[in-house]
Coordinates of C-alpha atoms and ligand atoms in Angstrom, one line a residue:
X159 CA 46.2 27.8 -6.7
X160 CA 48.9 25.6 -5.3
X161 CA 52.3 26.8 -6.4
X162 CA 55.5 25.0 -7.1
X163 CA 56.7 25.9 -3.6
X164 CA 54.0 23.9 -2.1
X165 CA 55.4 20.7 -3.5
X166 CA 59.0 21.5 -2.7
X167 CA 60.0 22.4 -6.2
X168 CA 61.6 25.6 -7.5
X169 CA 59.4 26.9 -10.2
X170 CA 61.2 27.9 -13.4
X171 CA 58.9 30.3 -15.2
X172 CA 61.3 30.6 -18.1
X173 CA 61.2 26.9 -18.9
X174 CA 59.1 26.2 -22.0
X175 CA 56.9 23.2 -21.6
X176 CA 55.0 21.6 -24.3
X177 CA 55.7 24.3 -26.7
X178 CA 54.2 27.1 -24.7
X179 CA 55.6 29.5 -22.3
X180 CA 54.0 28.9 -19.0
X181 CA 54.2 29.1 -15.3
X182 CA 55.6 25.8 -14.4
X183 CA 54.4 24.1 -11.3
X184 CA 53.9 20.7 -9.9
X185 CA 55.6 18.0 -11.9
X186 CA 56.8 20.4 -14.5
X187 CA 53.3 21.0 -15.8
X188 CA 51.9 24.4 -16.7
X189 CA 49.7 26.0 -14.1
X190 CA 46.5 25.7 -16.2
X191 CA 47.2 22.0 -16.7
X192 CA 47.7 21.5 -13.0
X193 CA 44.4 23.2 -12.5
X194 CA 42.7 20.9 -15.0
X195 CA 44.1 17.9 -13.1
X196 CA 42.7 19.2 -9.8
X197 CA 39.4 20.2 -11.3
X198 CA 38.9 16.9 -13.0
X199 CA 40.0 14.9 -10.0
X200 CA 37.4 16.7 -7.9
X201 CA 34.7 16.4 -10.5
X202 CA 35.4 12.7 -11.0
X203 CA 35.5 12.1 -7.3
X204 CA 32.1 13.8 -6.8
X205 CA 30.6 11.7 -9.4
X206 CA 31.8 8.5 -7.9
X207 CA 31.1 8.6 -4.1
X208 CA 34.2 10.6 -3.4
X209 CA 36.7 8.3 -5.2
X210 CA 38.2 9.7 -8.3
X211 CA 39.6 7.2 -10.8
X212 CA 43.1 7.9 -12.2
X213 CA 42.3 6.7 -15.8
X214 CA 39.2 8.8 -16.1
X215 CA 40.9 11.9 -14.9
X216 CA 43.9 11.4 -17.2
X217 CA 41.6 11.1 -20.2
X218 CA 39.7 14.3 -19.2
X219 CA 43.0 16.2 -18.9
X220 CA 44.3 14.9 -22.2
X221 CA 40.9 15.9 -23.7
X222 CA 41.5 19.4 -22.5
X223 CA 45.1 19.5 -23.6
X224 CA 45.6 17.1 -26.5
X225 CA 49.2 18.2 -26.9
X226 CA 50.0 16.4 -23.6
X227 CA 49.6 13.0 -25.3
X228 CA 53.4 12.9 -25.7
X229 CA 54.0 13.7 -22.1
X230 CA 51.7 11.0 -20.6
X231 CA 54.2 10.1 -17.9
X232 CA 54.2 13.6 -16.3
X233 CA 50.5 13.8 -16.6
X234 CA 50.0 10.4 -15.1
X235 CA 52.2 11.2 -12.2
X236 CA 50.5 14.5 -11.5
X237 CA 47.0 12.9 -11.7
X238 CA 48.0 10.0 -9.5
X239 CA 49.3 12.4 -6.9
X240 CA 46.3 14.7 -7.0
X241 CA 43.8 11.8 -7.0
X242 CA 45.4 10.3 -4.0
X243 CA 45.0 13.6 -2.1
X244 CA 41.5 14.2 -3.3
X245 CA 40.3 10.7 -2.5
X246 CA 41.6 11.2 1.1
X247 CA 39.2 14.1 1.5
X248 CA 35.6 13.9 2.6
X249 CA 32.9 14.4 -0.1
X250 CA 31.8 17.6 1.6
X251 CA 35.4 19.0 1.5
X252 CA 35.8 17.9 -2.2
X253 CA 32.6 19.8 -3.0
X254 CA 33.7 22.9 -1.0
X255 CA 37.1 22.9 -2.7
X256 CA 35.5 22.6 -6.2
X257 CA 33.1 25.5 -5.5
X258 CA 35.9 27.6 -4.0
X259 CA 38.5 27.1 -6.7
X260 CA 36.4 26.3 -9.8
X261 CA 33.1 28.0 -9.3
X262 CA 32.5 27.8 -13.0
X263 CA 32.9 24.0 -12.9
X264 CA 29.7 22.3 -12.3
X265 CA 29.3 18.7 -11.3
X266 CA 27.1 18.3 -14.4
X267 CA 25.5 21.6 -15.5
X268 CA 22.7 20.0 -17.5
X269 CA 21.9 17.4 -14.9
X270 CA 21.9 19.9 -12.1
X271 CA 19.4 22.0 -13.9
X272 CA 17.2 19.0 -14.2
X273 CA 17.8 17.8 -10.7
X274 CA 19.8 14.8 -11.6
X275 CA 22.9 15.3 -9.5
X276 CA 24.5 12.1 -8.4
X277 CA 23.0 9.7 -11.0
X278 CA 25.6 8.9 -13.6
X279 CA 24.7 8.1 -17.2
X280 CA 23.6 4.5 -17.8
X281 CA 25.5 2.1 -20.0
X282 CA 23.9 0.2 -22.9
X283 CA 21.2 2.7 -23.7
X284 CA 20.4 1.6 -27.2
X285 CA 16.8 1.2 -28.2
X286 CA 13.7 1.4 -26.0
X287 CA 14.6 1.1 -22.3
X288 CA 12.4 -0.4 -19.6
X289 CA 12.9 -0.3 -15.8
X290 CA 11.0 -1.9 -13.0
X291 CA 9.9 -1.2 -9.4
X292 CA 9.7 -4.7 -8.0
X293 CA 8.2 -4.7 -4.5
X294 CA 7.4 -7.8 -2.6
X295 CA 4.0 -6.9 -1.0
X296 CA 5.0 -8.5 2.3
X297 CA 5.3 -5.3 4.3
X298 CA 4.7 -1.6 4.1
X299 CA 6.6 0.6 1.7
X300 CA 9.5 2.3 3.5
X301 CA 11.9 5.1 2.6
X302 CA 14.5 2.7 1.3
X303 CA 12.0 1.5 -1.3
X304 CA 11.1 5.1 -2.0
X305 CA 14.7 6.0 -2.7
X306 CA 15.3 2.9 -4.9
X307 CA 12.1 3.6 -6.8
X308 CA 13.1 7.2 -7.3
X309 CA 16.3 6.1 -8.9
X310 CA 14.5 3.9 -11.4
X311 CA 11.8 6.5 -12.0
X312 CA 14.3 9.3 -12.7
X313 CA 16.2 7.1 -15.1
X314 CA 13.1 6.0 -16.9
X315 CA 12.2 9.7 -17.3
X316 CA 15.7 10.6 -18.4
X317 CA 15.9 8.0 -21.1
X318 CA 12.3 8.1 -22.0
X319 CA 11.9 4.5 -21.0
X320 CA 8.9 2.5 -19.7
X321 CA 8.5 1.9 -16.0
X322 CA 6.8 -1.2 -14.5
X323 CA 5.4 -1.6 -11.1
X324 CA 5.6 -5.3 -10.6
X325 CA 4.5 -7.0 -7.4
X326 CA 6.8 -10.0 -6.7
X327 CA 4.1 -11.8 -4.9
X328 CA 5.0 -15.4 -5.2
X329 CA 5.1 -16.3 -1.5
X330 CA 1.4 -16.5 -0.5
X331 CA 2.4 -16.9 3.1
X332 CA 4.0 -13.4 3.2
X333 CA 1.8 -11.3 0.9
X334 CA -1.2 -9.3 2.1
X335 CA -3.6 -7.0 0.1
X336 CA -2.9 -3.9 2.2
X337 CA 0.8 -4.1 1.3
X338 CA 0.1 -3.8 -2.5
X339 CA -1.9 -0.7 -1.8
X340 CA 0.9 0.7 0.4
X341 CA 3.3 0.6 -2.5
X342 CA 0.9 2.1 -4.9
X343 CA 0.0 4.9 -2.6
X344 CA 3.6 5.5 -1.5
X345 CA 4.8 5.6 -5.1
X346 CA 2.1 8.0 -6.1
X347 CA 2.9 10.2 -3.1
X348 CA 6.5 10.3 -4.3
X349 CA 5.3 11.5 -7.7
X350 CA 6.4 8.3 -9.4
X351 CA 4.5 7.5 -12.5
X352 CA 4.6 4.0 -13.8
X353 CA 3.4 2.9 -17.2
X354 CA 2.4 -0.6 -16.5
X355 CA 1.5 -2.6 -13.4
X356 CA 1.3 -6.4 -12.9
X357 CA 1.4 -9.0 -10.2
X358 CA 3.7 -11.9 -10.8
X359 CA 1.0 -14.2 -9.3
X360 CA -1.0 -13.5 -12.4
X361 CA 1.7 -15.1 -14.6
X362 CA 2.0 -18.4 -12.9
X363 CA 1.0 -20.5 -15.9
X364 CA 3.6 -18.8 -18.0
X365 CA 6.2 -19.4 -15.3
X366 CA 5.2 -23.1 -15.2
X367 CA 5.9 -23.2 -19.0
X368 CA 9.4 -22.0 -18.4
X369 CA 9.8 -24.4 -15.5
X370 CA 8.7 -27.2 -17.7
X371 CA 11.1 -26.1 -20.4
X372 CA 14.0 -26.4 -18.0
X373 CA 12.8 -29.8 -16.9
X374 CA 12.4 -31.1 -20.5
X375 CA 15.8 -29.9 -21.5
X376 CA 17.4 -31.6 -18.5
X377 CA 18.3 -28.3 -16.8
X378 CA 16.1 -28.9 -13.8
X379 CA 14.9 -31.9 -11.8
X380 CA 12.4 -32.8 -9.2
X381 CA 13.9 -33.6 -5.8
X382 CA 12.2 -35.5 -3.1
X383 CA 14.9 -35.2 -0.4
X384 CA 13.9 -33.7 2.9
X385 CA 15.2 -30.2 3.7
X386 CA 17.9 -31.4 6.2
X387 CA 19.3 -33.8 3.7
X388 CA 19.4 -31.1 0.9
X389 CA 21.1 -28.7 3.2
X390 CA 23.8 -31.3 4.2
X391 CA 24.4 -32.3 0.6
X392 CA 24.5 -28.7 -0.7
X393 CA 27.0 -27.9 2.1
X394 CA 29.3 -30.8 1.0
X395 CA 28.8 -30.1 -2.7
X396 CA 27.3 -33.6 -3.3
X397 CA 24.4 -34.4 -5.7
X398 CA 21.4 -36.3 -4.5
X399 CA 20.0 -39.4 -6.3
X400 CA 17.3 -37.3 -8.0
X401 CA 19.8 -35.2 -10.0
X402 CA 20.3 -38.1 -12.4
X403 CA 16.8 -39.2 -12.9
X404 CA 15.2 -39.3 -16.3
X405 CA 13.4 -36.3 -17.7
X406 CA 10.3 -38.5 -18.1
X407 CA 10.4 -39.1 -14.3
X408 CA 10.9 -35.4 -13.6
X409 CA 7.9 -34.4 -15.8
X410 CA 5.8 -37.1 -14.1
X411 CA 6.5 -35.7 -10.7
X412 CA 6.1 -32.1 -12.0
X413 CA 2.6 -33.0 -13.3
X414 CA 1.9 -34.6 -10.0
X415 CA 2.8 -31.4 -8.3
X416 CA 0.6 -29.3 -10.6
X417 CA -2.4 -31.7 -10.1
X418 CA -1.8 -31.4 -6.3
X419 CA -1.0 -35.1 -6.0
X420 CA 2.0 -34.1 -3.9
X421 CA 1.7 -31.8 -0.9
X422 CA 4.0 -29.2 0.6
X423 CA 7.6 -30.5 1.3
X424 CA 7.2 -33.7 -0.8
X425 CA 9.0 -32.5 -3.9
X426 CA 10.7 -29.3 -5.1
X427 CA 12.0 -28.4 -8.5
X428 CA 15.7 -27.6 -8.5
X429 CA 17.7 -26.0 -11.2
X430 CA 20.8 -27.9 -12.3
X431 CA 23.6 -25.6 -11.3
X432 CA 27.1 -26.5 -10.1
X433 CA 27.2 -28.6 -6.9
X434 CA 30.8 -27.7 -6.2
X435 CA 30.5 -24.0 -7.0
X436 CA 32.0 -21.7 -4.4
X437 CA 28.9 -19.6 -4.8
X438 CA 26.5 -21.7 -2.7
X439 CA 23.5 -20.2 -4.4
X440 CA 24.5 -22.1 -7.6
X441 CA 24.4 -25.5 -5.8
X442 CA 21.1 -26.6 -7.4
X443 CA 18.7 -24.2 -5.6
X444 CA 15.0 -24.6 -5.6
X445 CA 13.1 -22.8 -8.4
X446 CA 9.6 -24.2 -7.6
X447 CA 8.1 -25.4 -4.3
X448 CA 4.6 -26.3 -3.1
X449 CA 3.1 -23.8 -0.7
X450 CA -0.3 -24.8 0.6
X451 CA -1.6 -21.4 1.5
X452 CA -4.3 -19.3 -0.1
X453 CA -3.0 -16.3 -2.1
X454 CA -4.8 -13.0 -1.7
X455 CA -5.1 -12.6 -5.5
X456 CA -5.4 -16.2 -6.8
X457 CA -6.9 -17.9 -3.8
X458 CA -6.3 -21.7 -3.7
X459 CA -6.1 -22.2 -7.4
X460 CA -2.3 -22.7 -7.4
X461 CA -0.1 -24.4 -5.0
X462 CA 3.3 -24.4 -6.8
X463 CA 5.1 -21.2 -6.5
X464 CA 8.3 -20.1 -8.1
X465 CA 11.2 -18.8 -6.0
X466 CA 12.2 -15.1 -6.4
X467 CA 15.4 -15.8 -8.3
X468 CA 13.5 -17.8 -11.0
X469 CA 10.4 -15.6 -11.4
X470 CA 12.4 -12.4 -11.5
X471 CA 14.4 -13.6 -14.5
X472 CA 11.3 -14.7 -16.4
X473 CA 9.4 -11.6 -15.6
X474 CA 12.3 -9.3 -16.7
X475 CA 12.1 -11.1 -20.0
X476 CA 8.3 -10.8 -20.2
X477 CA 8.4 -7.1 -19.4
X478 CA 11.4 -6.5 -21.7
X479 CA 13.3 -4.9 -18.9
X480 CA 16.6 -3.6 -20.2
X481 CA 18.1 -2.0 -17.0
X482 CA 17.8 -3.3 -13.5
X483 CA 18.8 -0.8 -10.8
X484 CA 18.5 -2.3 -7.4
X485 CA 20.1 -2.8 -4.0
X486 CA 22.8 -5.4 -3.9
X487 CA 21.5 -8.3 -1.9
X488 CA 20.4 -10.9 -4.4
X489 CA 21.9 -13.9 -6.2
X490 CA 23.2 -12.3 -9.4
X491 CA 25.1 -15.4 -10.6
X492 CA 22.1 -17.7 -10.1
X493 CA 19.8 -15.3 -12.0
X494 CA 22.4 -15.1 -14.8
X495 CA 22.5 -18.9 -14.9
X496 CA 18.7 -19.2 -15.3
X497 CA 18.7 -16.5 -17.9
X498 CA 21.3 -18.3 -19.9
X499 CA 19.5 -21.7 -19.6
X500 CA 16.3 -20.1 -20.9
X501 CA 18.2 -18.2 -23.6
X502 CA 16.8 -14.8 -22.6
X503 CA 18.0 -11.4 -23.6
X504 CA 20.7 -10.0 -21.3
X505 CA 19.8 -7.2 -18.9
X506 CA 22.1 -4.5 -17.6
X507 CA 22.2 -4.8 -13.8
X508 CA 23.5 -1.9 -11.7
X509 CA 23.5 -2.4 -8.0
X510 CA 23.6 0.1 -5.1
X511 CA 23.8 -0.5 -1.5
X512 CA 20.6 -0.6 0.7
X513 CA 19.5 2.7 2.0
X514 CA 19.9 2.6 5.7
X515 CA 19.3 5.3 8.2
X516 CA 21.1 5.7 11.6
X517 CA 19.0 4.4 14.4
X518 CA 16.1 3.5 12.2
X519 CA 16.4 0.2 10.4
X520 CA 14.2 -0.5 7.5
X521 CA 14.2 -4.3 8.0
X522 CA 10.9 -5.8 8.9
X523 CA 12.7 -8.2 11.2
X524 CA 13.7 -5.2 13.4
X525 CA 10.5 -3.2 13.0
X526 CA 7.8 -5.8 13.4
X527 CA 8.6 -6.6 17.1
X528 CA 8.3 -2.8 17.8
X529 CA 4.8 -2.8 16.4
X530 CA 3.8 -6.1 17.9
X531 CA 5.0 -5.2 21.4
X532 CA 3.3 -1.8 21.0
X533 CA 6.6 0.1 21.4
X534 CA 5.4 2.3 18.6
X535 CA 1.9 3.4 17.7
X536 CA 1.8 1.3 14.5
X537 CA 3.4 1.1 11.1
X538 CA 2.6 4.8 10.5
X539 CA 4.1 6.0 13.7
X540 CA 6.2 9.1 12.9
X541 CA 9.3 7.3 14.2
X542 CA 9.0 4.6 11.6
X543 CA 10.9 4.6 8.3
X544 CA 7.7 3.6 6.4
X545 CA 6.4 6.0 3.8
X546 CA 3.4 6.6 6.1
X547 CA 5.7 7.3 9.0
X548 CA 8.0 9.8 7.2
X549 CA 5.0 11.5 5.7
X550 CA 3.4 11.9 9.1
X551 CA 6.5 13.3 10.4
X552 CA 6.5 16.1 7.8
X553 CA 9.0 15.0 5.3
X554 CA 8.1 16.2 1.8
X555 CA 8.1 13.7 -1.1
X556 CA 10.3 16.2 -3.0
X557 CA 12.8 16.1 -0.2
X558 CA 13.2 12.3 -0.6
X559 CA 13.6 12.7 -4.3
X560 CA 16.2 15.5 -3.9
X561 CA 18.0 13.7 -1.2
X562 CA 18.2 10.5 -3.3
X563 CA 19.6 12.5 -6.2
X564 CA 22.1 14.1 -4.0
X565 CA 23.5 10.9 -2.5
X566 CA 23.1 9.2 -5.8
X567 CA 23.7 5.6 -5.7
X568 CA 26.6 4.1 -3.9
X569 CA 28.0 0.6 -3.6
X570 CA 29.5 1.1 -0.2
X571 CA 27.3 0.0 2.6
X572 CA 26.7 2.9 5.0
X573 CA 24.1 4.5 7.1
X574 CA 22.7 7.8 6.2
X575 CA 22.2 10.4 8.9
X576 CA 18.6 11.7 9.1
X577 CA 20.0 15.2 9.5
X578 CA 21.1 15.1 5.8
X579 CA 17.5 14.5 4.8
X580 CA 16.2 17.0 7.3
X581 CA 18.5 19.7 5.8
X582 CA 17.0 19.1 2.4
X583 CA 13.5 19.1 3.9
X584 CA 14.1 22.3 5.8
X585 CA 15.3 24.1 2.7
X586 CA 12.1 23.2 0.9
X587 CA 9.8 23.9 3.8
X588 CA 11.3 27.2 4.7
X589 CA 9.6 29.4 2.1
X590 CA 6.3 27.5 2.3
X591 CA 5.7 27.2 6.1
X592 CA 3.8 29.7 8.2
X593 CA 5.5 30.8 11.3
X594 CA 3.5 30.4 14.5
X595 CA 4.2 30.7 18.2
X596 CA 4.2 27.7 20.4
X597 CA 5.1 28.0 24.0
X598 CA 6.4 24.8 25.5
X599 CA 6.2 24.4 29.3
X600 CA 4.6 27.9 29.7
X601 CA 5.0 30.3 32.6
X602 CA 2.8 33.5 33.0
X603 CA 4.3 36.9 32.3
X604 CA 2.6 40.1 33.5
X605 CA 3.8 43.3 31.8
X606 CA 3.0 46.5 33.7
X607 CA 2.1 49.7 31.7
X608 CA 1.7 47.5 28.6
X609 CA -0.1 49.3 25.7
X610 CA -3.1 47.4 24.6
X611 CA -2.4 46.4 21.0
X612 CA -3.9 44.7 18.1
X613 CA -0.8 43.2 16.6
X614 CA -1.0 42.3 13.0
X615 CA 1.7 39.7 12.5
X616 CA 2.7 38.2 9.1
X617 CA 3.0 34.5 8.9
X618 CA 6.3 34.7 7.1
X619 CA 9.1 37.3 7.3
X620 CA 9.6 37.4 3.5
X621 CA 6.9 35.4 1.7
X622 CA 3.3 36.5 1.5
X623 CA 1.6 33.8 3.5
X624 CA -1.0 36.1 5.0
X625 CA -1.1 37.4 8.6
X626 CA -3.2 37.2 11.8
X627 CA -4.2 39.8 14.3
X628 CA -3.6 39.1 18.0
X629 CA -5.0 41.3 20.7
X630 CA -2.7 41.9 23.6
X631 CA -3.2 43.5 27.0
X632 CA -0.4 42.8 29.5
X633 CA -0.8 39.1 30.1
X634 CA 1.3 36.5 28.4
X635 CA 2.7 33.1 28.6
X636 CA 6.3 32.5 27.7
X637 CA 8.6 29.3 27.7
X638 CA 9.7 28.4 31.2
X639 CA 13.1 27.7 29.7
X640 CA 13.5 31.3 28.7
X641 CA 12.2 32.4 32.1
X642 CA 15.2 30.8 33.7
X643 CA 17.5 33.5 32.2
X644 CA 15.2 36.4 33.1
X645 CA 17.0 38.0 36.1
X646 CA 15.5 41.3 37.3
X647 CA 16.7 44.1 35.0
X648 CA 16.9 41.9 31.9
X649 CA 15.4 43.3 28.8
X650 CA 13.8 40.9 26.4
X651 CA 11.7 41.3 23.3
X652 CA 8.3 39.7 22.8
X653 CA 8.5 38.7 19.2
X654 CA 6.7 41.1 16.8
X655 CA 5.5 43.1 19.8
X656 CA 7.7 45.2 22.1
X657 CA 10.5 45.0 24.6
X658 CA 10.0 44.5 28.3
X659 CA 12.2 44.7 31.3
X660 CA 12.0 42.0 34.0
X661 CA 11.1 43.2 37.4
X662 CA 11.0 40.0 39.4
X663 CA 10.0 36.3 39.4
X664 CA 7.8 34.4 41.7
X665 CA 7.1 30.7 41.5
X666 CA 4.6 30.8 38.6
X667 CA 4.7 34.4 37.5
X668 CA 7.2 36.8 36.0
X669 CA 6.5 40.5 36.3
X670 CA 8.0 43.0 33.9
X671 CA 7.7 46.6 32.9
X672 CA 7.0 47.9 29.4
X673 CA 10.4 49.1 28.1
X674 CA 10.2 50.2 24.4
X675 CA 8.7 49.4 21.1
X676 CA 11.6 49.5 18.6
X677 CA 13.7 46.4 17.9
X678 CA 16.9 46.3 20.0
X679 CA 19.7 44.1 18.6
X680 CA 21.3 41.4 20.7
X681 CA 18.5 40.9 23.3
X682 CA 16.6 37.6 23.7
X683 CA 13.6 37.4 21.4
X684 CA 10.9 35.3 22.9
X685 CA 7.7 33.8 21.6
X686 CA 4.5 34.2 23.5
X687 CA 0.8 33.5 23.7
X688 CA -1.9 35.6 25.4
X689 CA -4.1 33.0 27.0
X690 CA -4.5 29.4 28.0
X691 CA -7.2 28.6 25.4
X692 CA -5.3 26.5 22.9
X693 CA -3.3 23.7 24.4
X694 CA -1.0 21.6 22.2
X695 CA 1.1 18.5 22.5
X696 CA 4.1 18.1 20.3
X697 CA 5.5 14.6 19.6
X698 CA 9.3 14.6 19.1
X699 CA 10.4 11.5 17.4
X700 CA 13.9 10.1 17.9
X701 CA 15.8 7.0 16.7
X702 CA 14.1 3.7 17.4
X703 CA 17.4 1.9 18.2
X704 CA 20.4 3.0 20.2
X705 CA 23.8 2.8 18.8
X706 CA 24.5 -0.5 20.6
X707 CA 21.5 -2.1 18.8
X708 CA 19.2 -2.0 21.8
X709 CA 15.7 -0.6 21.5
X710 CA 15.6 3.1 22.4
X711 CA 12.9 3.3 25.1
X712 CA 12.9 7.1 24.9
X713 CA 12.4 7.4 21.2
X714 CA 9.3 9.6 21.6
X715 CA 9.2 12.7 23.8
X716 CA 6.0 14.6 24.3
X717 CA 6.2 18.3 24.9
X718 CA 3.1 20.1 26.2
X719 CA 2.5 23.7 25.8
X720 CA 0.3 26.5 24.5
X721 CA -0.2 27.7 21.0
X722 CA -1.6 30.8 19.6
X723 CA -5.2 30.6 18.6
X724 CA -4.7 30.8 14.8
X725 CA -3.4 27.3 15.1
X726 CA -7.1 26.3 14.8
X727 CA -7.2 27.7 11.3
X728 CA -4.5 25.2 10.1
X729 CA -5.5 22.1 8.3
X730 CA -4.6 18.6 9.3
X731 CA -1.4 17.6 7.7
X732 CA -0.2 21.2 7.2
X733 CA 3.4 21.8 8.0
X734 CA 4.3 25.0 9.9
X735 CA 7.3 26.3 11.7
X736 CA 7.0 27.1 15.4
X737 CA 9.3 30.0 16.0
X738 CA 12.4 29.0 18.0
X739 CA 11.2 25.4 18.2
X740 CA 11.1 23.7 14.8
X741 CA 9.1 22.5 11.8
X742 CA 6.0 20.6 12.8
X743 CA 3.2 18.8 11.0
X744 CA -0.4 19.1 12.3
X745 CA -1.3 15.6 13.3
X746 CA -4.6 16.2 15.0
X747 CA -6.5 19.2 16.5
X748 CA -4.4 19.1 19.6
X749 CA -1.2 17.3 18.4
X750 CA 1.7 18.1 16.2
X751 CA 4.7 16.1 15.2
X752 CA 8.1 17.7 15.2
X753 CA 9.7 17.1 11.8
X754 CA 13.0 18.6 12.8
X755 CA 14.5 21.8 14.1
Ligands
LIG157 ZN1 17.0 -35.2 -4.0

């Protein structure tokens, strides 16, 4: 506990404060109040991306000590001071300090139990709630989608709400059938259960009705200007001649668009926004356009397609969505305008920043060229941030969920370090993974006077994951890297076997002498295999992009080595730990992928 000395004051224990005899510390407040200030500042900061809010902390402290209401000034000063200090700390340090000083204080005891750390309560939770997962099936599902979907799914569960999987498939040029399936499969893999599913392309006629409503009420118009002209006029905030045309004329063109009298680029429907708005998205943007391209679900039946900002507002109304939790990259103001013009129910929108990972962008713009130029093995390459990629790498779905709940949702744009996700994954994998021995870059080891043994070695030091028996004579292979340190006289332990003393080393062979059986502390412990039978390649994925934004040409390292024979008993997809090497997923009969150390 920080004492009065710490802040340059002389404590005066005899002084009565707020009617109680107390140890007086910082700002003339009793010690327990100061503790409450600190505890609440830390708790509040941890709930809000490391930034505590003075007002919220004050009300918590006053809640703990109602008698302080008459001393708001002192409390405010103490809170302001402590919040400033707490906010200057890293989140890790805030968490550490909270644990150290207030172990009884939990970030949210009930929520922690239920695995909901990091997701604050939602506002406006009256009545039946509904949420949605709104993928555009124009690419494969990636970990960023997975995290955003997890947030929605956790809230839907928490509030007993309904969850929609809704494909925003209104650009037939971009959508492909395989992408729909990627989102279904990826969501299932993550354990997300949705109540309803639909494709917006199946609602086109309803969307047309709402478009027609805007046209008839004079809130939208058909514009025949070419793209360059529209761009220029929007830039200067000037209306084109079509903005003032009669609604009869607008409807006539609209019907012409529907009956395919007009082709792509001839006319668009624009919503009547505000041509001089500082928000450019409000300067009469398109809400319908002709796209002459077959759609994977509706074929060539329709050629007028709504824009995202229009359809999403209508669809949220149709699905009775109450809460929208999504990454902050869309035109909120414009959607609000459309919602108001159509007199729809309001929705609560909460935005979080996109989930980005260091060195591994999720954007298709950056990933597609890597696939096209064959710099990666495909969309499911273990270096890729796609769900297929991270799955192949050995990341558990539960790790993605826990990681999402830990980082919660934040508004500040930043890149996550993979190591944070790996730490969660490691913790989950540790009790589940068999330990096996893989010897990278092997070198032969001959042990003289070695007892012949049938070593029964458990697959896990603590958990009962079974065991295997390995027959040993005196011939082994050990990692070359370890051999470098084996000077004559060195004693090393062959893991789970016995200790040997190095006699000498020739180019491709180390000779050693049997030393002893019992474990000796503080000597190198080395993994081994007994023969050359089972060869293995391990792929070690790294970041796809360098920090300067250039493509990392060395993003995949292949390590060749030998593995113990029991490797053959593993199933494809199984994740194991190679002792002294790392957690790996069995990718094929002779290949593993390193998840992480
Ligand atoms: Zn025009």
